[in-house]
PDB file of C-alpha atoms in Angstrom:
ATOM      1  CA  MET J   1     -28.508  72.472 -64.285  1.00 78.00           C
ATOM      2  CA  MET J   2     -30.263  73.556 -61.109  1.00 91.00           C
ATOM      3  CA  ASP J   3     -31.590  71.508 -58.196  1.00 96.00           C
ATOM      4  CA  ALA J   4     -35.158  72.023 -57.063  1.00 98.00           C
ATOM      5  CA  VAL J   5     -35.901  71.556 -53.339  1.00 98.00           C
ATOM      6  CA  ILE J   6     -39.505  70.671 -52.492  1.00 98.00           C
ATOM      7  CA  ALA J   7     -40.005  71.070 -48.783  1.00 98.00           C
ATOM      8  CA  ASN J   8     -43.026  70.269 -46.650  1.00 97.00           C
ATOM      9  CA  PRO J   9     -42.651  72.379 -43.535  1.00 97.00           C
ATOM     10  CA  LEU J  10     -45.174  70.411 -41.578  1.00 94.00           C
ATOM     11  CA  ALA J  11     -43.624  66.978 -42.274  1.00 93.00           C
ATOM     12  CA  GLY J  12     -42.343  65.159 -39.144  1.00 88.00           C
ATOM     13  CA  ARG J  13     -44.660  67.307 -37.049  1.00 85.00           C
ATOM     14  CA  GLY J  14     -42.677  70.496 -38.056  1.00 93.00           C
ATOM     15  CA  LYS J  15     -39.287  68.924 -38.306  1.00 94.00           C
ATOM     16  CA  VAL J  16     -38.668  70.223 -41.887  1.00 96.00           C
ATOM     17  CA  HIS J  17     -39.498  73.746 -40.657  1.00 96.00           C
ATOM     18  CA  LYS J  18     -37.035  73.420 -37.822  1.00 96.00           C
ATOM     19  CA  LYS J  19     -34.217  72.097 -39.894  1.00 97.00           C
ATOM     20  CA  LEU J  20     -34.633  74.148 -43.085  1.00 97.00           C
ATOM     21  CA  GLU J  21     -31.993  76.709 -42.274  1.00 97.00           C
ATOM     22  CA  GLU J  22     -29.421  73.950 -41.547  1.00 97.00           C
ATOM     23  CA  VAL J  23     -30.373  72.304 -44.809  1.00 97.00           C
ATOM     24  CA  LYS J  24     -29.777  75.537 -46.620  1.00 97.00           C
ATOM     25  CA  LYS J  25     -26.298  75.872 -45.080  1.00 97.00           C
ATOM     26  CA  ILE J  26     -25.367  72.369 -46.173  1.00 96.00           C
ATOM     27  CA  LEU J  27     -26.504  73.097 -49.772  1.00 96.00           C
ATOM     28  CA  ASN J  28     -24.624  76.378 -49.721  1.00 96.00           C
ATOM     29  CA  ASP J  29     -21.548  74.785 -48.378  1.00 95.00           C
ATOM     30  CA  LEU J  30     -21.717  72.215 -51.256  1.00 95.00           C
ATOM     31  CA  ASP J  31     -22.022  75.243 -53.638  1.00 95.00           C
ATOM     32  CA  LEU J  32     -25.170  73.965 -55.226  1.00 95.00           C
ATOM     33  CA  ASP J  33     -27.391  76.072 -57.347  1.00 95.00           C
ATOM     34  CA  TYR J  34     -30.901  75.534 -56.131  1.00 96.00           C
ATOM     35  CA  GLU J  35     -34.467  76.878 -55.696  1.00 97.00           C
ATOM     36  CA  ILE J  36     -36.761  75.942 -52.738  1.00 98.00           C
ATOM     37  CA  TYR J  37     -40.491  75.380 -53.136  1.00 98.00           C
ATOM     38  CA  GLN J  38     -42.268  75.179 -49.888  1.00 98.00           C
ATOM     39  CA  THR J  39     -45.739  73.559 -49.654  1.00 98.00           C
ATOM     40  CA  GLU J  40     -48.643  75.295 -47.814  1.00 96.00           C
ATOM     41  CA  LYS J  41     -51.384  72.746 -48.315  1.00 95.00           C
ATOM     42  CA  PRO J  42     -51.833  69.054 -49.189  1.00 93.00           C
ATOM     43  CA  GLY J  43     -51.368  68.242 -52.882  1.00 95.00           C
ATOM     44  CA  GLN J  44     -49.161  71.176 -53.569  1.00 98.00           C
ATOM     45  CA  ALA J  45     -45.987  69.129 -53.905  1.00 98.00           C
ATOM     46  CA  ILE J  46     -47.591  67.485 -57.044  1.00 98.00           C
ATOM     47  CA  ASP J  47     -48.031  70.919 -58.608  1.00 98.00           C
ATOM     48  CA  PHE J  48     -44.495  71.968 -57.702  1.00 98.00           C
ATOM     49  CA  ALA J  49     -43.033  68.713 -59.126  1.00 98.00           C
ATOM     50  CA  LYS J  50     -44.968  69.232 -62.394  1.00 98.00           C
ATOM     51  CA  LYS J  51     -43.720  72.688 -62.617  1.00 98.00           C
ATOM     52  CA  VAL J  52     -40.194  71.503 -62.140  1.00 98.00           C
ATOM     53  CA  LEU J  53     -40.653  68.884 -64.857  1.00 98.00           C
ATOM     54  CA  ASP J  54     -42.211  71.215 -67.357  1.00 97.00           C
ATOM     55  CA  SER J  55     -39.482  73.882 -66.854  1.00 96.00           C
ATOM     56  CA  GLY J  56     -36.766  71.680 -68.160  1.00 95.00           C
ATOM     57  CA  LYS J  57     -34.078  73.495 -66.134  1.00 95.00           C
ATOM     58  CA  TYR J  58     -33.770  71.052 -63.286  1.00 96.00           C
ATOM     59  CA  LYS J  59     -31.796  67.763 -63.203  1.00 94.00           C
ATOM     60  CA  ARG J  60     -33.122  66.508 -59.792  1.00 96.00           C
ATOM     61  CA  ILE J  61     -35.486  67.258 -56.940  1.00 98.00           C
ATOM     62  CA  ILE J  62     -34.330  67.219 -53.355  1.00 97.00           C
ATOM     63  CA  ILE J  63     -37.331  66.171 -51.224  1.00 98.00           C
ATOM     64  CA  LEU J  64     -37.502  67.386 -47.667  1.00 98.00           C
ATOM     65  CA  GLY J  65     -40.313  65.484 -45.864  1.00 96.00           C
ATOM     66  CA  GLY J  66     -41.505  61.967 -45.317  1.00 93.00           C
ATOM     67  CA  ASP J  67     -43.130  59.275 -47.325  1.00 94.00           C
ATOM     68  CA  GLY J  68     -46.237  61.250 -48.000  1.00 94.00           C
ATOM     69  CA  THR J  69     -44.227  64.163 -49.445  1.00 96.00           C
ATOM     70  CA  ILE J  70     -42.182  61.775 -51.684  1.00 97.00           C
ATOM     71  CA  ASN J  71     -45.501  60.236 -52.820  1.00 97.00           C
ATOM     72  CA  GLU J  72     -46.818  63.606 -53.987  1.00 98.00           C
ATOM     73  CA  VAL J  73     -43.657  64.615 -55.619  1.00 98.00           C
ATOM     74  CA  ILE J  74     -43.366  61.362 -57.756  1.00 98.00           C
ATOM     75  CA  GLN J  75     -46.922  61.688 -59.238  1.00 98.00           C
ATOM     76  CA  PRO J  76     -45.911  63.671 -62.348  1.00 98.00           C
ATOM     77  CA  LEU J  77     -42.386  62.315 -62.541  1.00 98.00           C
ATOM     78  CA  VAL J  78     -43.023  58.618 -63.356  1.00 98.00           C
ATOM     79  CA  GLY J  79     -41.382  57.876 -66.674  1.00 97.00           C
ATOM     80  CA  SER J  80     -39.281  61.016 -66.754  1.00 97.00           C
ATOM     81  CA  ASP J  81     -35.554  61.565 -66.369  1.00 95.00           C
ATOM     82  CA  ILE J  82     -35.857  63.787 -63.298  1.00 97.00           C
ATOM     83  CA  GLN J  83     -33.958  62.229 -60.355  1.00 97.00           C
ATOM     84  CA  ILE J  84     -35.072  62.438 -56.778  1.00 97.00           C
ATOM     85  CA  LEU J  85     -33.031  62.629 -53.541  1.00 97.00           C
ATOM     86  CA  PRO J  86     -35.329  61.922 -50.674  1.00 97.00           C
ATOM     87  CA  ILE J  87     -34.162  63.359 -47.343  1.00 96.00           C
ATOM     88  CA  PRO J  88     -35.615  61.675 -44.206  1.00 94.00           C
ATOM     89  CA  LEU J  89     -37.288  64.494 -42.296  1.00 94.00           C
ATOM     90  CA  GLY J  90     -40.858  63.033 -41.973  1.00 91.00           C
ATOM     91  CA  THR J  91     -42.532  60.758 -39.420  1.00 83.00           C
ATOM     92  CA  GLY J  92     -41.933  57.332 -40.848  1.00 81.00           C
ATOM     93  CA  ASN J  93     -39.324  57.760 -43.606  1.00 91.00           C
ATOM     94  CA  ASP J  94     -39.782  54.075 -44.653  1.00 91.00           C
ATOM     95  CA  PHE J  95     -38.619  54.480 -48.243  1.00 94.00           C
ATOM     96  CA  VAL J  96     -35.371  56.236 -47.271  1.00 94.00           C
ATOM     97  CA  LYS J  97     -34.589  53.293 -44.892  1.00 90.00           C
ATOM     98  CA  PHE J  98     -34.268  51.083 -47.984  1.00 88.00           C
ATOM     99  CA  PHE J  99     -31.628  53.209 -49.724  1.00 87.00           C
ATOM    100  CA  TYR J 100     -29.833  54.945 -46.868  1.00 89.00           C
ATOM    101  CA  PRO J 101     -30.126  52.733 -43.751  1.00 86.00           C
ATOM    102  CA  TYR J 102     -29.103  54.291 -40.465  1.00 82.00           C
ATOM    103  CA  MET J 103     -28.156  57.532 -42.118  1.00 88.00           C
ATOM    104  CA  LYS J 104     -29.381  60.919 -40.835  1.00 93.00           C
ATOM    105  CA  TYR J 105     -30.714  63.632 -43.107  1.00 94.00           C
ATOM    106  CA  ASP J 106     -27.490  65.790 -42.848  1.00 94.00           C
ATOM    107  CA  THR J 107     -25.155  62.957 -43.603  1.00 94.00           C
ATOM    108  CA  ILE J 108     -27.278  61.986 -46.711  1.00 94.00           C
ATOM    109  CA  LEU J 109     -27.102  65.620 -47.906  1.00 94.00           C
ATOM    110  CA  GLN J 110     -23.420  65.839 -47.432  1.00 93.00           C
ATOM    111  CA  GLN J 111     -22.613  62.562 -49.094  1.00 90.00           C
ATOM    112  CA  LYS J 112     -25.199  62.580 -51.918  1.00 89.00           C
ATOM    113  CA  GLY J 113     -25.171  66.425 -52.561  1.00 86.00           C
ATOM    114  CA  HIS J 114     -22.882  66.243 -55.562  1.00 86.00           C
ATOM    115  CA  SER J 115     -24.032  62.791 -56.730  1.00 84.00           C
ATOM    116  CA  PHE J 116     -25.928  62.386 -59.956  1.00 85.00           C
ATOM    117  CA  ASP J 117     -25.547  58.546 -59.826  1.00 90.00           C
ATOM    118  CA  SER J 118     -29.195  57.307 -59.946  1.00 94.00           C
ATOM    119  CA  LYS J 119     -30.922  54.018 -59.979  1.00 94.00           C
ATOM    120  CA  ALA J 120     -34.128  53.287 -61.967  1.00 97.00           C
ATOM    121  CA  VAL J 121     -36.697  51.823 -59.540  1.00 97.00           C
ATOM    122  CA  ASP J 122     -40.091  50.357 -59.989  1.00 98.00           C
ATOM    123  CA  VAL J 123     -43.224  52.254 -59.074  1.00 98.00           C
ATOM    124  CA  GLY J 124     -46.564  50.719 -58.009  1.00 98.00           C
ATOM    125  CA  LEU J 125     -49.811  51.910 -59.760  1.00 98.00           C
ATOM    126  CA  VAL J 126     -53.208  51.703 -58.125  1.00 97.00           C
ATOM    127  CA  GLU J 127     -56.310  52.144 -60.117  1.00 97.00           C
ATOM    128  CA  TYR J 128     -59.646  52.723 -58.442  1.00 94.00           C
ATOM    129  CA  GLY J 129     -62.859  53.839 -60.123  1.00 90.00           C
ATOM    130  CA  LYS J 130     -61.815  56.472 -62.684  1.00 92.00           C
ATOM    131  CA  SER J 131     -58.777  57.534 -60.616  1.00 95.00           C
ATOM    132  CA  LYS J 132     -55.165  56.349 -60.321  1.00 96.00           C
ATOM    133  CA  ARG J 133     -52.247  57.021 -58.171  1.00 97.00           C
ATOM    134  CA  TYR J 134     -48.626  55.848 -57.961  1.00 98.00           C
ATOM    135  CA  PHE J 135     -46.716  54.606 -54.945  1.00 97.00           C
ATOM    136  CA  ILE J 136     -43.019  54.209 -54.564  1.00 97.00           C
ATOM    137  CA  ASN J 137     -42.742  52.355 -51.250  1.00 96.00           C
ATOM    138  CA  GLY J 138     -45.887  50.557 -50.144  1.00 95.00           C
ATOM    139  CA  MET J 139     -49.565  50.536 -49.552  1.00 94.00           C
ATOM    140  CA  GLY J 140     -51.924  49.006 -46.995  1.00 91.00           C
ATOM    141  CA  ILE J 141     -55.701  48.511 -46.798  1.00 88.00           C
ATOM    142  CA  GLY J 142     -58.097  48.805 -43.796  1.00 76.00           C
ATOM    143  CA  PHE J 143     -55.719  48.393 -40.792  1.00 80.00           C
ATOM    144  CA  ASP J 144     -53.114  50.869 -42.143  1.00 78.00           C
ATOM    145  CA  ALA J 145     -55.790  53.565 -42.729  1.00 78.00           C
ATOM    146  CA  GLU J 146     -56.961  53.227 -39.148  1.00 80.00           C
ATOM    147  CA  VAL J 147     -53.365  53.489 -37.996  1.00 82.00           C
ATOM    148  CA  LEU J 148     -53.106  56.854 -39.679  1.00 76.00           C
ATOM    149  CA  ASN J 149     -56.270  58.051 -38.021  1.00 75.00           C
ATOM    150  CA  ARG J 150     -55.021  57.009 -34.620  1.00 77.00           C
ATOM    151  CA  MET J 151     -51.853  58.803 -35.123  1.00 75.00           C
ATOM    152  CA  LYS J 152     -53.651  62.138 -35.270  1.00 73.00           C
ATOM    153  CA  GLY J 153     -54.797  61.622 -31.763  1.00 75.00           C
ATOM    154  CA  ILE J 154     -51.340  60.958 -30.391  1.00 79.00           C
ATOM    155  CA  LYS J 155     -49.742  64.312 -29.660  1.00 73.00           C
ATOM    156  CA  LEU J 156     -46.605  63.583 -27.631  1.00 71.00           C
ATOM    157  CA  LEU J 157     -44.722  60.950 -29.794  1.00 73.00           C
ATOM    158  CA  LYS J 158     -42.883  61.284 -33.103  1.00 70.00           C
ATOM    159  CA  GLY J 159     -41.167  59.110 -35.608  1.00 68.00           C
ATOM    160  CA  ASP J 160     -41.228  55.239 -35.324  1.00 70.00           C
ATOM    161  CA  PHE J 161     -42.407  55.368 -31.724  1.00 76.00           C
ATOM    162  CA  LEU J 162     -45.528  57.168 -32.938  1.00 80.00           C
ATOM    163  CA  TYR J 163     -46.314  54.503 -35.540  1.00 73.00           C
ATOM    164  CA  THR J 164     -45.676  51.644 -33.154  1.00 80.00           C
ATOM    165  CA  THR J 165     -47.987  53.111 -30.557  1.00 84.00           C
ATOM    166  CA  ALA J 166     -50.700  53.692 -33.118  1.00 82.00           C
ATOM    167  CA  VAL J 167     -50.385  50.102 -34.504  1.00 80.00           C
ATOM    168  CA  LEU J 168     -50.795  48.634 -30.953  1.00 84.00           C
ATOM    169  CA  TRP J 169     -53.757  50.949 -30.192  1.00 82.00           C
ATOM    170  CA  THR J 170     -55.439  50.123 -33.557  1.00 82.00           C
ATOM    171  CA  PHE J 171     -55.153  46.381 -33.028  1.00 83.00           C
ATOM    172  CA  LEU J 172     -57.330  46.609 -29.856  1.00 82.00           C
ATOM    173  CA  SER J 173     -60.295  47.878 -31.918  1.00 82.00           C
ATOM    174  CA  PHE J 174     -59.656  46.685 -35.525  1.00 84.00           C
ATOM    175  CA  LYS J 175     -61.802  43.653 -36.529  1.00 84.00           C
ATOM    176  CA  GLY J 176     -60.215  42.850 -39.955  1.00 87.00           C
ATOM    177  CA  ILE J 177     -61.307  43.189 -43.510  1.00 88.00           C
ATOM    178  CA  GLU J 178     -63.001  40.718 -45.880  1.00 89.00           C
ATOM    179  CA  VAL J 179     -61.645  40.724 -49.412  1.00 89.00           C
ATOM    180  CA  GLU J 180     -61.084  38.539 -52.436  1.00 89.00           C
ATOM    181  CA  VAL J 181     -57.730  38.879 -54.321  1.00 89.00           C
ATOM    182  CA  VAL J 182     -56.807  37.537 -57.738  1.00 88.00           C
ATOM    183  CA  THR J 183     -53.263  37.835 -59.037  1.00 90.00           C
ATOM    184  CA  LYS J 184     -52.290  38.509 -62.684  1.00 86.00           C
ATOM    185  CA  GLU J 185     -50.601  35.154 -62.706  1.00 82.00           C
ATOM    186  CA  LYS J 186     -54.032  33.518 -62.188  1.00 70.00           C
ATOM    187  CA  LEU J 187     -53.042  31.878 -58.869  1.00 65.00           C
ATOM    188  CA  SER J 188     -55.875  30.598 -56.807  1.00 60.00           C
ATOM    189  CA  PRO J 189     -57.761  33.611 -55.279  1.00 69.00           C
ATOM    190  CA  PHE J 190     -57.310  34.527 -51.658  1.00 78.00           C
ATOM    191  CA  ARG J 191     -60.637  34.955 -49.952  1.00 83.00           C
ATOM    192  CA  GLY J 192     -61.220  35.577 -46.282  1.00 84.00           C
ATOM    193  CA  LYS J 193     -60.820  37.905 -43.399  1.00 88.00           C
ATOM    194  CA  PHE J 194     -57.431  39.553 -42.962  1.00 90.00           C
ATOM    195  CA  LEU J 195     -55.904  41.683 -40.149  1.00 88.00           C
ATOM    196  CA  LEU J 196     -53.355  43.194 -42.525  1.00 87.00           C
ATOM    197  CA  PHE J 197     -53.206  43.479 -46.206  1.00 91.00           C
ATOM    198  CA  ASN J 198     -50.087  45.267 -47.582  1.00 93.00           C
ATOM    199  CA  VAL J 199     -48.381  45.510 -50.885  1.00 96.00           C
ATOM    200  CA  GLY J 200     -44.694  46.637 -50.964  1.00 96.00           C
ATOM    201  CA  ASN J 201     -42.018  47.895 -53.385  1.00 96.00           C
ATOM    202  CA  GLY J 202     -39.520  48.734 -50.652  1.00 94.00           C
ATOM    203  CA  SER J 203     -38.860  46.625 -47.608  1.00 95.00           C
ATOM    204  CA  TYR J 204     -40.258  48.825 -44.785  1.00 93.00           C
ATOM    205  CA  LEU J 205     -43.757  49.988 -43.854  1.00 90.00           C
ATOM    206  CA  GLY J 206     -45.506  51.531 -40.965  1.00 79.00           C
ATOM    207  CA  GLY J 207     -42.516  53.265 -39.385  1.00 77.00           C
ATOM    208  CA  GLY J 208     -39.836  50.589 -39.514  1.00 81.00           C
ATOM    209  CA  PHE J 209     -41.666  47.310 -39.796  1.00 86.00           C
ATOM    210  CA  LYS J 210     -39.799  45.099 -42.281  1.00 93.00           C
ATOM    211  CA  LEU J 211     -42.911  43.644 -43.697  1.00 93.00           C
ATOM    212  CA  PHE J 212     -41.293  42.822 -47.140  1.00 96.00           C
ATOM    213  CA  PRO J 213     -37.926  41.304 -46.348  1.00 95.00           C
ATOM    214  CA  LYS J 214     -37.594  39.819 -49.872  1.00 96.00           C
ATOM    215  CA  ALA J 215     -38.431  43.129 -51.561  1.00 96.00           C
ATOM    216  CA  LYS J 216     -36.225  44.571 -54.358  1.00 96.00           C
ATOM    217  CA  VAL J 217     -37.105  47.971 -55.865  1.00 96.00           C
ATOM    218  CA  ASP J 218     -36.148  46.956 -59.341  1.00 96.00           C
ATOM    219  CA  ASP J 219     -37.259  43.347 -59.848  1.00 97.00           C
ATOM    220  CA  GLY J 220     -40.470  44.233 -61.645  1.00 97.00           C
ATOM    221  CA  LEU J 221     -42.511  42.512 -58.885  1.00 97.00           C
ATOM    222  CA  LEU J 222     -44.846  43.613 -56.066  1.00 97.00           C
ATOM    223  CA  ASP J 223     -44.382  41.867 -52.634  1.00 96.00           C
ATOM    224  CA  VAL J 224     -47.734  41.052 -51.042  1.00 94.00           C
ATOM    225  CA  SER J 225     -48.180  40.321 -47.355  1.00 93.00           C
ATOM    226  CA  LEU J 226     -51.478  39.059 -46.030  1.00 91.00           C
ATOM    227  CA  ILE J 227     -51.889  38.448 -42.236  1.00 90.00           C
ATOM    228  CA  GLU J 228     -54.941  36.636 -40.912  1.00 90.00           C
ATOM    229  CA  THR J 229     -56.758  37.823 -37.868  1.00 89.00           C
ATOM    230  CA  VAL J 230     -55.094  36.653 -34.722  1.00 87.00           C
ATOM    231  CA  SER J 231     -55.727  36.552 -30.974  1.00 89.00           C
ATOM    232  CA  ALA J 232     -54.249  39.324 -28.852  1.00 86.00           C
ATOM    233  CA  LEU J 233     -51.784  36.997 -27.203  1.00 89.00           C
ATOM    234  CA  ARG J 234     -50.578  35.717 -30.543  1.00 91.00           C
ATOM    235  CA  PHE J 235     -50.290  39.234 -31.943  1.00 86.00           C
ATOM    236  CA  PHE J 236     -48.312  40.782 -28.955  1.00 84.00           C
ATOM    237  CA  THR J 237     -45.976  37.784 -28.528  1.00 89.00           C
ATOM    238  CA  ASN J 238     -44.995  37.824 -32.243  1.00 89.00           C
ATOM    239  CA  PHE J 239     -45.240  41.662 -32.835  1.00 82.00           C
ATOM    240  CA  TYR J 240     -41.497  42.232 -32.576  1.00 86.00           C
ATOM    241  CA  LYS J 241     -40.704  39.766 -35.396  1.00 92.00           C
ATOM    242  CA  ALA J 242     -42.067  42.132 -37.977  1.00 90.00           C
ATOM    243  CA  PHE J 243     -39.414  44.639 -37.146  1.00 86.00           C
ATOM    244  CA  LYS J 244     -36.668  42.250 -38.325  1.00 90.00           C
ATOM    245  CA  GLY J 245     -38.499  40.666 -41.120  1.00 93.00           C
ATOM    246  CA  LYS J 246     -38.712  37.366 -39.165  1.00 95.00           C
ATOM    247  CA  HIS J 247     -42.447  36.938 -39.350  1.00 94.00           C
ATOM    248  CA  LEU J 248     -42.868  35.095 -42.555  1.00 95.00           C
ATOM    249  CA  ALA J 249     -42.694  31.708 -40.983  1.00 94.00           C
ATOM    250  CA  LEU J 250     -45.778  32.413 -38.914  1.00 94.00           C
ATOM    251  CA  ARG J 251     -48.776  30.338 -39.967  1.00 93.00           C
ATOM    252  CA  GLU J 252     -51.016  33.366 -40.207  1.00 92.00           C
ATOM    253  CA  VAL J 253     -48.802  35.088 -42.808  1.00 93.00           C
ATOM    254  CA  HIS J 254     -49.298  34.613 -46.505  1.00 91.00           C
ATOM    255  CA  TYR J 255     -46.480  36.147 -48.611  1.00 94.00           C
ATOM    256  CA  PHE J 256     -45.872  36.181 -52.287  1.00 93.00           C
ATOM    257  CA  LYS J 257     -44.639  38.193 -55.319  1.00 94.00           C
ATOM    258  CA  THR J 258     -46.777  39.136 -58.347  1.00 94.00           C
ATOM    259  CA  THR J 259     -46.922  41.504 -61.218  1.00 95.00           C
ATOM    260  CA  GLY J 260     -50.294  42.670 -60.249  1.00 95.00           C
ATOM    261  CA  ILE J 261     -53.522  42.031 -58.237  1.00 94.00           C
ATOM    262  CA  HIS J 262     -57.233  42.725 -58.528  1.00 93.00           C
ATOM    263  CA  LEU J 263     -58.982  43.297 -55.141  1.00 92.00           C
ATOM    264  CA  ILE J 264     -62.662  43.330 -54.343  1.00 91.00           C
ATOM    265  CA  SER J 265     -64.359  44.145 -51.011  1.00 90.00           C
ATOM    266  CA  ARG J 266     -67.994  43.840 -50.012  1.00 86.00           C
ATOM    267  CA  LYS J 267     -67.650  47.117 -48.015  1.00 88.00           C
ATOM    268  CA  PRO J 268     -65.854  50.421 -48.953  1.00 90.00           C
ATOM    269  CA  LEU J 269     -62.353  50.572 -47.460  1.00 88.00           C
ATOM    270  CA  SER J 270     -59.757  53.127 -46.765  1.00 87.00           C
ATOM    271  CA  ILE J 271     -56.312  52.609 -48.195  1.00 91.00           C
ATOM    272  CA  GLN J 272     -53.005  54.305 -47.735  1.00 90.00           C
ATOM    273  CA  LEU J 273     -50.323  54.846 -50.347  1.00 93.00           C
ATOM    274  CA  ASP J 274     -46.978  55.795 -48.873  1.00 94.00           C
ATOM    275  CA  GLY J 275     -48.921  57.338 -45.990  1.00 86.00           C
ATOM    276  CA  GLU J 276     -51.487  59.112 -48.159  1.00 88.00           C
ATOM    277  CA  LEU J 277     -55.029  58.290 -47.328  1.00 87.00           C
ATOM    278  CA  ILE J 278     -57.735  57.356 -49.902  1.00 90.00           C
ATOM    279  CA  LYS J 279     -61.274  56.565 -48.615  1.00 89.00           C
ATOM    280  CA  ASP J 280     -64.298  54.578 -49.892  1.00 91.00           C
ATOM    281  CA  VAL J 281     -62.669  52.196 -52.203  1.00 92.00           C
ATOM    282  CA  ASP J 282     -64.303  48.732 -52.821  1.00 91.00           C
ATOM    283  CA  GLU J 283     -62.433  47.617 -55.887  1.00 93.00           C
ATOM    284  CA  LEU J 284     -58.868  48.254 -57.124  1.00 94.00           C
ATOM    285  CA  LYS J 285     -56.160  47.024 -59.406  1.00 96.00           C
ATOM    286  CA  ILE J 286     -52.541  47.220 -58.458  1.00 96.00           C
ATOM    287  CA  SER J 287     -49.716  46.796 -60.893  1.00 97.00           C
ATOM    288  CA  ILE J 288     -45.970  47.505 -61.262  1.00 97.00           C
ATOM    289  CA  LEU J 289     -44.266  49.829 -63.610  1.00 98.00           C
ATOM    290  CA  LYS J 290     -40.786  48.639 -64.143  1.00 98.00           C
ATOM    291  CA  ARG J 291     -37.838  50.920 -63.569  1.00 98.00           C
ATOM    292  CA  SER J 292     -39.851  54.064 -64.166  1.00 98.00           C
ATOM    293  CA  LEU J 293     -38.351  56.535 -61.614  1.00 98.00           C
ATOM    294  CA  GLN J 294     -34.762  57.728 -61.028  1.00 97.00           C
ATOM    295  CA  VAL J 295     -33.578  57.779 -57.372  1.00 97.00           C
ATOM    296  CA  ILE J 296     -30.108  59.033 -56.350  1.00 94.00           C
ATOM    297  CA  ILE J 297     -28.236  56.177 -54.728  1.00 85.00           C
TER     298      ILE J 297
END
């Protein structure tokens, strides 16, 4: 069977476009039979993935992009047998860090190009209003959305440095969000004002922050991290701990696992799912779909 390659040329601020010929050479050297689909607008990777699924002639999809491209590709694939091989050519590449730590895109292609050894991983489901969307790595509310907006104004940086700079910049102006959270396990609800509200399936979020050090992609559970509002001094002196996953002992951090949560906000919020932005949400339900997507390991 053939491989489909879904490429977002704009991912990584043009990195996919720059590396595409090199990727083709690696695929040709591996003697793979493949077809390339290049996106030209947001949302098109969803259409390409559905086309690949419906055709029945592809075993897997090689994804050239970042977390946002992966997010689009998985939307029609949840529950199917199509395998994905994500290649880190985006800005954050947080999901790939979980599976292929410290490996560059060309090394992953060369080592995994002939592999069909896959792992069934969990997928998160977010339902809001009459809409729903899956996420494979993680999501954030309020602060994360502001970080994405800040990134657009930073032109000279790329990769994890871009995310880190945007996070620091956002902290100086973000005042927190007020929410109420109830878990499916009927734990006491969390009510209050939080600086960060994140839900993870993988370990990393926000360009290398290990916000979910206890996460497993196949345990059937969501990892939830709530961080209360803190002073600037407290934030900057403990900021580095989140990169190593050493922040859980801080008194401002609330961390737990759950099969699902129901969140209500008094004001409309913006949320990000694997780096994809959704605006004006005041109530949402988040649940986990156990082992519902195949990822090349």
